[in-house]
Amino acid sequence: MKSEYAFTLPRGLVDSAGGVHRDGTMRLATARDEIEPLRSVEVRQNEAYLTVLLLARTITRIGDFTEITPELVESLYASDFDHLQRLYERINSDGEAVGVVACPACSNEFEVDLTEIEDGRLGE
């Protein structure tokens, strides 16, 4: 069973020296990962903060960064944060994550099982 997933951020995390870190990994969430943040004062004050804590617990690496903190997740660009939210939902779903895509040649729309997409990319 696959428990860790590679990703590439659309924009990337910028470090203090101006370096950009785009490649990373996220692991599957455990029950504890989803329960523990609910006890947080920040989550009680703002439910949206739950996503920050979930990502900080399950992202194992972004570029050279291996200590992923809520502050680091907060510093991500909005598009990168959104990308990671969608990845989290996709890999931790019950296997019924379905998306609608359109063929670029004929514009015909069809459903795709998003749990089968590797590295955030559809097949050729």
Short mmCIF file of N, CA, C and O in Angstrom, two decimals:
data_model
loop_
_atom_site.label_atom_id
_atom_site.label_comp_id
_atom_site.label_asym_id
_atom_site.label_seq_id
_atom_site.Cartn_x
_atom_site.Cartn_y
_atom_site.Cartn_z
N MET A 1 0.84 -1.19 0.00
CA MET A 1 0.00 0.00 0.00
C MET A 1 0.88 1.24 0.00
O MET A 1 1.83 1.35 0.76
N LYS A 2 0.55 2.16 -0.85
CA LYS A 2 1.31 3.41 -0.94
C LYS A 2 0.87 4.33 0.19
O LYS A 2 -0.32 4.57 0.39
N SER A 3 1.83 4.85 0.96
CA SER A 3 1.47 5.72 2.09
C SER A 3 2.10 7.10 2.00
O SER A 3 1.82 7.95 2.82
N GLU A 4 2.94 7.34 0.99
CA GLU A 4 3.56 8.66 0.82
C GLU A 4 3.47 9.05 -0.65
O GLU A 4 3.68 8.22 -1.53
N TYR A 5 3.14 10.31 -0.89
CA TYR A 5 2.89 10.81 -2.24
C TYR A 5 3.76 12.02 -2.53
O TYR A 5 3.82 12.96 -1.73
N ALA A 6 4.39 12.01 -3.70
CA ALA A 6 5.21 13.13 -4.13
C ALA A 6 4.31 14.21 -4.72
O ALA A 6 3.24 13.93 -5.26
N PHE A 7 4.75 15.46 -4.60
CA PHE A 7 4.01 16.57 -5.21
C PHE A 7 5.00 17.62 -5.69
O PHE A 7 6.16 17.65 -5.28
N THR A 8 4.51 18.47 -6.57
CA THR A 8 5.26 19.63 -7.04
C THR A 8 4.35 20.84 -6.89
O THR A 8 3.25 20.87 -7.44
N LEU A 9 4.80 21.82 -6.11
CA LEU A 9 4.01 23.02 -5.89
C LEU A 9 3.98 23.89 -7.14
O LEU A 9 5.00 24.01 -7.83
N PRO A 10 2.85 24.53 -7.43
CA PRO A 10 2.77 25.41 -8.61
C PRO A 10 3.75 26.58 -8.55
O PRO A 10 4.36 26.93 -9.55
N ARG A 11 3.90 27.20 -7.38
CA ARG A 11 4.79 28.35 -7.25
C ARG A 11 6.05 28.02 -6.46
O ARG A 11 7.14 28.38 -6.85
N GLY A 12 5.89 27.40 -5.34
CA GLY A 12 7.04 26.99 -4.53
C GLY A 12 7.22 27.83 -3.28
O GLY A 12 6.82 28.99 -3.21
N LEU A 13 7.82 27.19 -2.29
CA LEU A 13 8.14 27.84 -1.01
C LEU A 13 9.46 28.59 -1.18
O LEU A 13 10.46 28.02 -1.60
N VAL A 14 9.44 29.87 -0.85
CA VAL A 14 10.65 30.70 -0.98
C VAL A 14 11.33 30.79 0.38
O VAL A 14 10.72 31.19 1.37
N ASP A 15 12.61 30.39 0.41
CA ASP A 15 13.35 30.46 1.68
C ASP A 15 13.95 31.84 1.89
O ASP A 15 13.81 32.73 1.04
N SER A 16 14.61 32.06 3.02
CA SER A 16 15.13 33.38 3.38
C SER A 16 16.22 33.86 2.43
O SER A 16 16.46 35.06 2.33
N ALA A 17 16.86 32.95 1.70
CA ALA A 17 17.90 33.34 0.75
C ALA A 17 17.35 33.53 -0.66
O ALA A 17 18.10 33.80 -1.59
N GLY A 18 16.03 33.37 -0.81
CA GLY A 18 15.41 33.54 -2.12
C GLY A 18 15.32 32.25 -2.93
O GLY A 18 14.82 32.27 -4.05
N GLY A 19 15.77 31.13 -2.37
CA GLY A 19 15.67 29.85 -3.07
C GLY A 19 14.22 29.37 -3.09
O GLY A 19 13.45 29.62 -2.17
N VAL A 20 13.86 28.70 -4.16
CA VAL A 20 12.49 28.22 -4.33
C VAL A 20 12.49 26.70 -4.20
O VAL A 20 13.27 26.02 -4.86
N HIS A 21 11.59 26.19 -3.36
CA HIS A 21 11.47 24.76 -3.11
C HIS A 21 10.08 24.32 -3.57
O HIS A 21 9.07 24.77 -3.03
N ARG A 22 10.03 23.47 -4.59
CA ARG A 22 8.74 23.07 -5.17
C ARG A 22 8.39 21.61 -4.95
O ARG A 22 7.22 21.27 -4.88
N ASP A 23 9.37 20.73 -4.89
CA ASP A 23 9.10 19.30 -4.76
C ASP A 23 8.98 18.90 -3.30
O ASP A 23 9.71 19.40 -2.44
N GLY A 24 8.05 18.00 -3.02
CA GLY A 24 7.86 17.55 -1.65
C GLY A 24 7.13 16.24 -1.58
O GLY A 24 6.83 15.62 -2.61
N THR A 25 6.83 15.82 -0.35
CA THR A 25 6.08 14.59 -0.12
C THR A 25 5.06 14.80 0.99
O THR A 25 5.27 15.60 1.90
N MET A 26 3.98 14.07 0.88
CA MET A 26 2.92 14.07 1.89
C MET A 26 2.57 12.62 2.18
O MET A 26 2.48 11.81 1.27
N ARG A 27 2.37 12.32 3.46
CA ARG A 27 1.98 10.97 3.84
C ARG A 27 0.48 10.91 4.10
O ARG A 27 -0.18 11.94 4.28
N LEU A 28 -0.04 9.70 4.11
CA LEU A 28 -1.44 9.51 4.46
C LEU A 28 -1.68 9.97 5.89
O LEU A 28 -0.81 9.83 6.75
N ALA A 29 -2.84 10.50 6.15
CA ALA A 29 -3.21 10.95 7.50
C ALA A 29 -3.67 9.77 8.34
O ALA A 29 -4.26 8.82 7.84
N THR A 30 -3.37 9.87 9.62
CA THR A 30 -3.88 8.89 10.58
C THR A 30 -5.09 9.48 11.29
O THR A 30 -5.36 10.68 11.17
N ALA A 31 -5.78 8.64 12.04
CA ALA A 31 -6.91 9.15 12.83
C ALA A 31 -6.42 10.21 13.81
O ALA A 31 -7.07 11.25 13.99
N ARG A 32 -5.26 9.99 14.42
CA ARG A 32 -4.70 10.97 15.36
C ARG A 32 -4.44 12.31 14.68
O ARG A 32 -4.67 13.37 15.26
N ASP A 33 -3.95 12.26 13.42
CA ASP A 33 -3.70 13.50 12.67
C ASP A 33 -4.98 14.33 12.54
O ASP A 33 -4.92 15.56 12.56
N GLU A 34 -6.10 13.67 12.40
CA GLU A 34 -7.36 14.39 12.22
C GLU A 34 -8.02 14.77 13.54
O GLU A 34 -8.77 15.73 13.59
N ILE A 35 -7.73 14.03 14.60
CA ILE A 35 -8.36 14.29 15.90
C ILE A 35 -7.61 15.35 16.71
O ILE A 35 -8.22 16.27 17.27
N GLU A 36 -6.30 15.23 16.82
CA GLU A 36 -5.49 16.12 17.66
C GLU A 36 -5.70 17.61 17.36
O GLU A 36 -5.86 18.40 18.28
N PRO A 37 -5.71 18.04 16.09
CA PRO A 37 -5.88 19.47 15.82
C PRO A 37 -7.21 20.04 16.30
O PRO A 37 -7.33 21.25 16.54
N LEU A 38 -8.21 19.18 16.47
CA LEU A 38 -9.52 19.67 16.93
C LEU A 38 -9.46 20.21 18.35
O LEU A 38 -10.32 20.98 18.76
N ARG A 39 -8.43 19.84 19.08
CA ARG A 39 -8.24 20.33 20.45
C ARG A 39 -7.56 21.70 20.49
O ARG A 39 -7.50 22.34 21.53
N SER A 40 -7.04 22.13 19.38
CA SER A 40 -6.28 23.37 19.29
C SER A 40 -7.16 24.60 19.50
O SER A 40 -8.27 24.69 18.98
N VAL A 41 -6.63 25.54 20.25
CA VAL A 41 -7.33 26.81 20.48
C VAL A 41 -7.55 27.53 19.16
O VAL A 41 -8.62 28.10 18.91
N GLU A 42 -6.55 27.50 18.28
CA GLU A 42 -6.65 28.18 16.98
C GLU A 42 -7.82 27.64 16.16
O GLU A 42 -8.53 28.39 15.50
N VAL A 43 -8.01 26.32 16.21
CA VAL A 43 -9.10 25.71 15.45
C VAL A 43 -10.45 26.06 16.08
O VAL A 43 -11.42 26.31 15.36
N ARG A 44 -10.50 26.12 17.39
CA ARG A 44 -11.76 26.50 18.05
C ARG A 44 -12.15 27.93 17.71
O ARG A 44 -13.32 28.26 17.61
N GLN A 45 -11.15 28.80 17.55
CA GLN A 45 -11.41 30.19 17.21
C GLN A 45 -11.68 30.38 15.72
O GLN A 45 -12.38 31.32 15.33
N ASN A 46 -11.08 29.51 14.89
CA ASN A 46 -11.23 29.64 13.44
C ASN A 46 -11.11 28.25 12.83
O ASN A 46 -10.01 27.73 12.67
N GLU A 47 -12.25 27.65 12.45
CA GLU A 47 -12.26 26.29 11.92
C GLU A 47 -11.39 26.13 10.68
O GLU A 47 -10.88 25.05 10.41
N ALA A 48 -11.22 27.19 9.90
CA ALA A 48 -10.41 27.11 8.69
C ALA A 48 -8.95 26.77 9.00
O ALA A 48 -8.24 26.25 8.15
N TYR A 49 -8.51 27.06 10.22
CA TYR A 49 -7.12 26.78 10.61
C TYR A 49 -6.84 25.28 10.70
O TYR A 49 -5.69 24.87 10.69
N LEU A 50 -7.89 24.48 10.76
CA LEU A 50 -7.72 23.02 10.82
C LEU A 50 -6.88 22.53 9.64
O LEU A 50 -6.00 21.68 9.81
N THR A 51 -7.11 23.07 8.47
CA THR A 51 -6.37 22.64 7.29
C THR A 51 -4.88 22.92 7.44
O THR A 51 -4.04 22.10 7.06
N VAL A 52 -4.52 24.05 8.01
CA VAL A 52 -3.11 24.38 8.24
C VAL A 52 -2.46 23.31 9.11
O VAL A 52 -1.38 22.80 8.81
N LEU A 53 -3.14 22.95 10.20
CA LEU A 53 -2.58 21.96 11.12
C LEU A 53 -2.52 20.57 10.49
O LEU A 53 -1.55 19.84 10.69
N LEU A 54 -3.53 20.20 9.72
CA LEU A 54 -3.52 18.90 9.04
C LEU A 54 -2.36 18.81 8.05
O LEU A 54 -1.66 17.80 7.99
N LEU A 55 -2.15 19.86 7.29
CA LEU A 55 -1.05 19.86 6.32
C LEU A 55 0.30 19.82 7.03
O LEU A 55 1.21 19.09 6.63
N ALA A 56 0.44 20.58 8.11
CA ALA A 56 1.70 20.59 8.86
C ALA A 56 2.01 19.20 9.43
O ALA A 56 3.18 18.81 9.53
N ARG A 57 1.00 18.45 9.76
CA ARG A 57 1.20 17.11 10.32
C ARG A 57 1.52 16.07 9.26
O ARG A 57 2.19 15.08 9.53
N THR A 58 1.02 16.25 8.03
CA THR A 58 1.14 15.19 7.02
C THR A 58 2.16 15.47 5.92
O THR A 58 2.58 14.53 5.25
N ILE A 59 2.55 16.72 5.73
CA ILE A 59 3.62 17.00 4.76
C ILE A 59 4.93 16.60 5.41
O ILE A 59 5.23 17.02 6.53
N THR A 60 5.69 15.77 4.74
CA THR A 60 6.95 15.28 5.32
C THR A 60 8.17 16.03 4.79
O THR A 60 9.21 16.02 5.43
N ARG A 61 8.00 16.69 3.64
CA ARG A 61 9.13 17.43 3.08
C ARG A 61 8.64 18.41 2.03
O ARG A 61 7.75 18.10 1.25
N ILE A 62 9.25 19.60 2.02
CA ILE A 62 9.12 20.55 0.91
C ILE A 62 10.54 21.00 0.60
O ILE A 62 11.16 21.71 1.40
N GLY A 63 11.07 20.56 -0.53
CA GLY A 63 12.45 20.87 -0.88
C GLY A 63 13.39 20.38 0.20
O GLY A 63 13.36 19.20 0.57
N ASP A 64 14.21 21.28 0.75
CA ASP A 64 15.15 20.93 1.82
C ASP A 64 14.52 20.97 3.20
O ASP A 64 15.16 20.59 4.18
N PHE A 65 13.27 21.43 3.31
CA PHE A 65 12.60 21.55 4.60
C PHE A 65 11.97 20.21 5.00
O PHE A 65 11.13 19.68 4.27
N THR A 66 12.38 19.69 6.14
CA THR A 66 11.79 18.44 6.64
C THR A 66 11.04 18.65 7.95
O THR A 66 10.33 17.77 8.39
N GLU A 67 11.21 19.81 8.55
CA GLU A 67 10.44 20.16 9.74
C GLU A 67 9.33 21.11 9.28
O GLU A 67 9.54 22.32 9.11
N ILE A 68 8.16 20.53 9.07
CA ILE A 68 7.04 21.30 8.54
C ILE A 68 6.18 21.77 9.72
O ILE A 68 5.58 20.98 10.42
N THR A 69 6.14 23.06 9.92
CA THR A 69 5.41 23.67 11.03
C THR A 69 4.18 24.40 10.50
O THR A 69 4.10 24.72 9.30
N PRO A 70 3.21 24.70 11.36
CA PRO A 70 2.08 25.50 10.92
C PRO A 70 2.52 26.85 10.34
O PRO A 70 1.95 27.31 9.35
N GLU A 71 3.56 27.44 10.91
CA GLU A 71 4.05 28.73 10.40
C GLU A 71 4.58 28.59 8.98
O GLU A 71 4.38 29.48 8.15
N LEU A 72 5.24 27.48 8.69
CA LEU A 72 5.75 27.26 7.34
C LEU A 72 4.58 27.10 6.37
O LEU A 72 4.59 27.68 5.28
N VAL A 73 3.56 26.35 6.76
CA VAL A 73 2.38 26.17 5.91
C VAL A 73 1.69 27.52 5.69
O VAL A 73 1.27 27.83 4.58
N GLU A 74 1.61 28.34 6.72
CA GLU A 74 1.01 29.67 6.60
C GLU A 74 1.76 30.55 5.61
O GLU A 74 1.18 31.46 5.01
N SER A 75 3.05 30.31 5.43
CA SER A 75 3.86 31.15 4.55
C SER A 75 3.77 30.75 3.08
O SER A 75 4.33 31.43 2.22
N LEU A 76 3.06 29.67 2.78
CA LEU A 76 2.91 29.24 1.38
C LEU A 76 2.04 30.22 0.60
O LEU A 76 1.14 30.85 1.17
N TYR A 77 2.30 30.32 -0.68
CA TYR A 77 1.41 31.10 -1.54
C TYR A 77 0.04 30.41 -1.56
O TYR A 77 -0.07 29.20 -1.39
N ALA A 78 -1.01 31.18 -1.77
CA ALA A 78 -2.37 30.66 -1.75
C ALA A 78 -2.55 29.53 -2.76
O ALA A 78 -3.22 28.52 -2.47
N SER A 79 -1.97 29.65 -3.94
CA SER A 79 -2.12 28.59 -4.95
C SER A 79 -1.44 27.29 -4.49
O SER A 79 -1.95 26.20 -4.75
N ASP A 80 -0.32 27.39 -3.79
CA ASP A 80 0.35 26.21 -3.28
C ASP A 80 -0.46 25.59 -2.13
O ASP A 80 -0.59 24.36 -2.04
N PHE A 81 -1.00 26.42 -1.28
CA PHE A 81 -1.85 25.95 -0.17
C PHE A 81 -3.06 25.21 -0.73
O PHE A 81 -3.39 24.11 -0.28
N ASP A 82 -3.70 25.77 -1.74
CA ASP A 82 -4.85 25.15 -2.37
C ASP A 82 -4.46 23.81 -3.00
O ASP A 82 -5.17 22.81 -2.87
N HIS A 83 -3.32 23.77 -3.67
CA HIS A 83 -2.82 22.54 -4.29
C HIS A 83 -2.64 21.44 -3.23
O HIS A 83 -3.05 20.29 -3.45
N LEU A 84 -2.07 21.79 -2.09
CA LEU A 84 -1.84 20.81 -1.03
C LEU A 84 -3.14 20.38 -0.36
O LEU A 84 -3.29 19.21 0.02
N GLN A 85 -4.09 21.30 -0.23
CA GLN A 85 -5.41 20.94 0.30
C GLN A 85 -6.07 19.88 -0.57
O GLN A 85 -6.60 18.89 -0.07
N ARG A 86 -6.04 20.10 -1.88
CA ARG A 86 -6.65 19.16 -2.80
C ARG A 86 -5.93 17.82 -2.78
O ARG A 86 -6.57 16.76 -2.84
N LEU A 87 -4.60 17.84 -2.69
CA LEU A 87 -3.84 16.59 -2.60
C LEU A 87 -4.22 15.83 -1.34
O LEU A 87 -4.46 14.63 -1.37
N TYR A 88 -4.30 16.53 -0.21
CA TYR A 88 -4.68 15.90 1.06
C TYR A 88 -6.04 15.22 0.92
O TYR A 88 -6.22 14.06 1.31
N GLU A 89 -7.00 15.94 0.38
CA GLU A 89 -8.35 15.39 0.22
C GLU A 89 -8.35 14.18 -0.70
O GLU A 89 -9.02 13.19 -0.44
N ARG A 90 -7.58 14.27 -1.78
CA ARG A 90 -7.55 13.18 -2.75
C ARG A 90 -6.93 11.91 -2.16
O ARG A 90 -7.49 10.83 -2.28
N ILE A 91 -5.78 12.02 -1.51
CA ILE A 91 -5.11 10.81 -1.03
C ILE A 91 -5.75 10.23 0.22
O ILE A 91 -5.58 9.05 0.51
N ASN A 92 -6.51 11.05 0.96
CA ASN A 92 -7.14 10.57 2.18
C ASN A 92 -8.63 10.29 2.02
O ASN A 92 -9.31 10.02 3.01
N SER A 93 -9.12 10.31 0.80
CA SER A 93 -10.53 10.00 0.57
C SER A 93 -10.72 8.49 0.64
O SER A 93 -9.76 7.72 0.67
N ASP A 94 -11.96 8.07 0.62
CA ASP A 94 -12.27 6.64 0.71
C ASP A 94 -12.19 5.93 -0.64
O ASP A 94 -12.74 4.87 -0.83
N GLY A 95 -11.49 6.54 -1.59
CA GLY A 95 -11.34 5.91 -2.90
C GLY A 95 -12.41 6.29 -3.89
O GLY A 95 -12.46 5.77 -4.98
N GLU A 96 -13.27 7.22 -3.50
CA GLU A 96 -14.34 7.62 -4.40
C GLU A 96 -14.18 9.06 -4.86
O GLU A 96 -15.15 9.76 -5.07
N ALA A 97 -12.94 9.50 -4.99
CA ALA A 97 -12.70 10.87 -5.44
C ALA A 97 -12.80 10.89 -6.97
O ALA A 97 -11.98 10.31 -7.67
N VAL A 98 -13.82 11.54 -7.47
CA VAL A 98 -14.06 11.58 -8.91
C VAL A 98 -14.06 13.04 -9.35
O VAL A 98 -14.63 13.90 -8.69
N GLY A 99 -13.40 13.29 -10.47
CA GLY A 99 -13.38 14.64 -11.02
C GLY A 99 -13.86 14.61 -12.47
O GLY A 99 -13.79 13.59 -13.14
N VAL A 100 -14.35 15.74 -12.93
CA VAL A 100 -14.79 15.86 -14.32
C VAL A 100 -13.70 16.60 -15.08
O VAL A 100 -13.25 17.67 -14.66
N VAL A 101 -13.27 16.01 -16.18
CA VAL A 101 -12.25 16.62 -17.03
C VAL A 101 -12.78 16.71 -18.45
O VAL A 101 -13.73 16.02 -18.81
N ALA A 102 -12.16 17.57 -19.24
CA ALA A 102 -12.57 17.73 -20.63
C ALA A 102 -11.40 17.42 -21.54
O ALA A 102 -10.26 17.82 -21.28
N CYS A 103 -11.68 16.71 -22.61
CA CYS A 103 -10.67 16.40 -23.62
C CYS A 103 -10.27 17.70 -24.31
O CYS A 103 -11.13 18.45 -24.78
N PRO A 104 -8.96 17.99 -24.38
CA PRO A 104 -8.54 19.24 -25.03
C PRO A 104 -8.79 19.24 -26.54
O PRO A 104 -8.93 20.31 -27.14
N ALA A 105 -8.91 18.08 -27.14
CA ALA A 105 -9.12 18.01 -28.59
C ALA A 105 -10.59 18.19 -28.98
O ALA A 105 -10.91 18.94 -29.89
N CYS A 106 -11.48 17.47 -28.26
CA CYS A 106 -12.90 17.48 -28.67
C CYS A 106 -13.83 18.14 -27.66
O CYS A 106 -15.03 18.26 -27.91
N SER A 107 -13.32 18.53 -26.49
CA SER A 107 -14.08 19.16 -25.42
C SER A 107 -15.12 18.24 -24.77
O SER A 107 -15.97 18.69 -24.01
N ASN A 108 -15.06 16.94 -25.07
CA ASN A 108 -15.97 15.98 -24.44
C ASN A 108 -15.60 15.84 -22.97
O ASN A 108 -14.43 15.66 -22.64
N GLU A 109 -16.58 15.94 -22.06
CA GLU A 109 -16.33 15.83 -20.63
C GLU A 109 -16.56 14.40 -20.17
O GLU A 109 -17.45 13.71 -20.66
N PHE A 110 -15.71 13.95 -19.22
CA PHE A 110 -15.86 12.61 -18.65
C PHE A 110 -15.28 12.60 -17.25
O PHE A 110 -14.54 13.50 -16.87
N GLU A 111 -15.65 11.57 -16.46
CA GLU A 111 -15.19 11.46 -15.09
C GLU A 111 -13.90 10.67 -15.02
O GLU A 111 -13.68 9.74 -15.78
N VAL A 112 -13.06 11.07 -14.05
CA VAL A 112 -11.78 10.41 -13.82
C VAL A 112 -11.66 10.10 -12.33
O VAL A 112 -12.01 10.93 -11.50
N ASP A 113 -11.16 8.90 -12.02
CA ASP A 113 -10.90 8.54 -10.63
C ASP A 113 -9.62 9.25 -10.21
O ASP A 113 -8.53 8.90 -10.64
N LEU A 114 -9.75 10.27 -9.36
CA LEU A 114 -8.60 11.09 -8.98
C LEU A 114 -7.62 10.36 -8.07
O LEU A 114 -6.48 10.77 -7.93
N THR A 115 -8.04 9.25 -7.48
CA THR A 115 -7.13 8.51 -6.61
C THR A 115 -6.09 7.76 -7.43
O THR A 115 -5.09 7.30 -6.88
N GLU A 116 -6.27 7.65 -8.73
CA GLU A 116 -5.32 6.93 -9.58
C GLU A 116 -4.32 7.86 -10.24
O GLU A 116 -3.47 7.42 -11.00
N ILE A 117 -4.42 9.15 -10.00
CA ILE A 117 -3.52 10.11 -10.62
C ILE A 117 -2.22 10.11 -9.83
O ILE A 117 -2.21 10.29 -8.62
N GLU A 118 -1.10 9.92 -10.49
CA GLU A 118 0.21 9.94 -9.86
C GLU A 118 0.82 11.34 -10.00
O GLU A 118 0.75 11.94 -11.06
N ASP A 119 1.43 11.83 -8.95
CA ASP A 119 2.16 13.09 -8.96
C ASP A 119 1.35 14.27 -9.45
O ASP A 119 1.89 15.21 -10.03
N GLY A 120 0.02 14.23 -9.27
CA GLY A 120 -0.82 15.35 -9.65
C GLY A 120 -0.98 15.54 -11.14
O GLY A 120 -1.44 16.56 -11.59
N ARG A 121 -0.60 14.53 -11.95
CA ARG A 121 -0.67 14.68 -13.41
C ARG A 121 -1.57 13.61 -13.99
O ARG A 121 -1.49 12.44 -13.63
N LEU A 122 -2.40 13.99 -14.95
CA LEU A 122 -3.20 13.02 -15.69
C LEU A 122 -2.32 12.35 -16.73
O LEU A 122 -1.28 12.88 -17.12
N GLY A 123 -2.75 11.22 -17.24
CA GLY A 123 -2.00 10.51 -18.28
C GLY A 123 -1.94 11.31 -19.56
O GLY A 123 -2.66 12.28 -19.77
N GLU A 124 -1.07 10.88 -20.43
CA GLU A 124 -0.90 11.57 -21.73
C GLU A 124 -2.05 11.27 -22.66
O GLU A 124 -2.62 10.25 -22.65
#
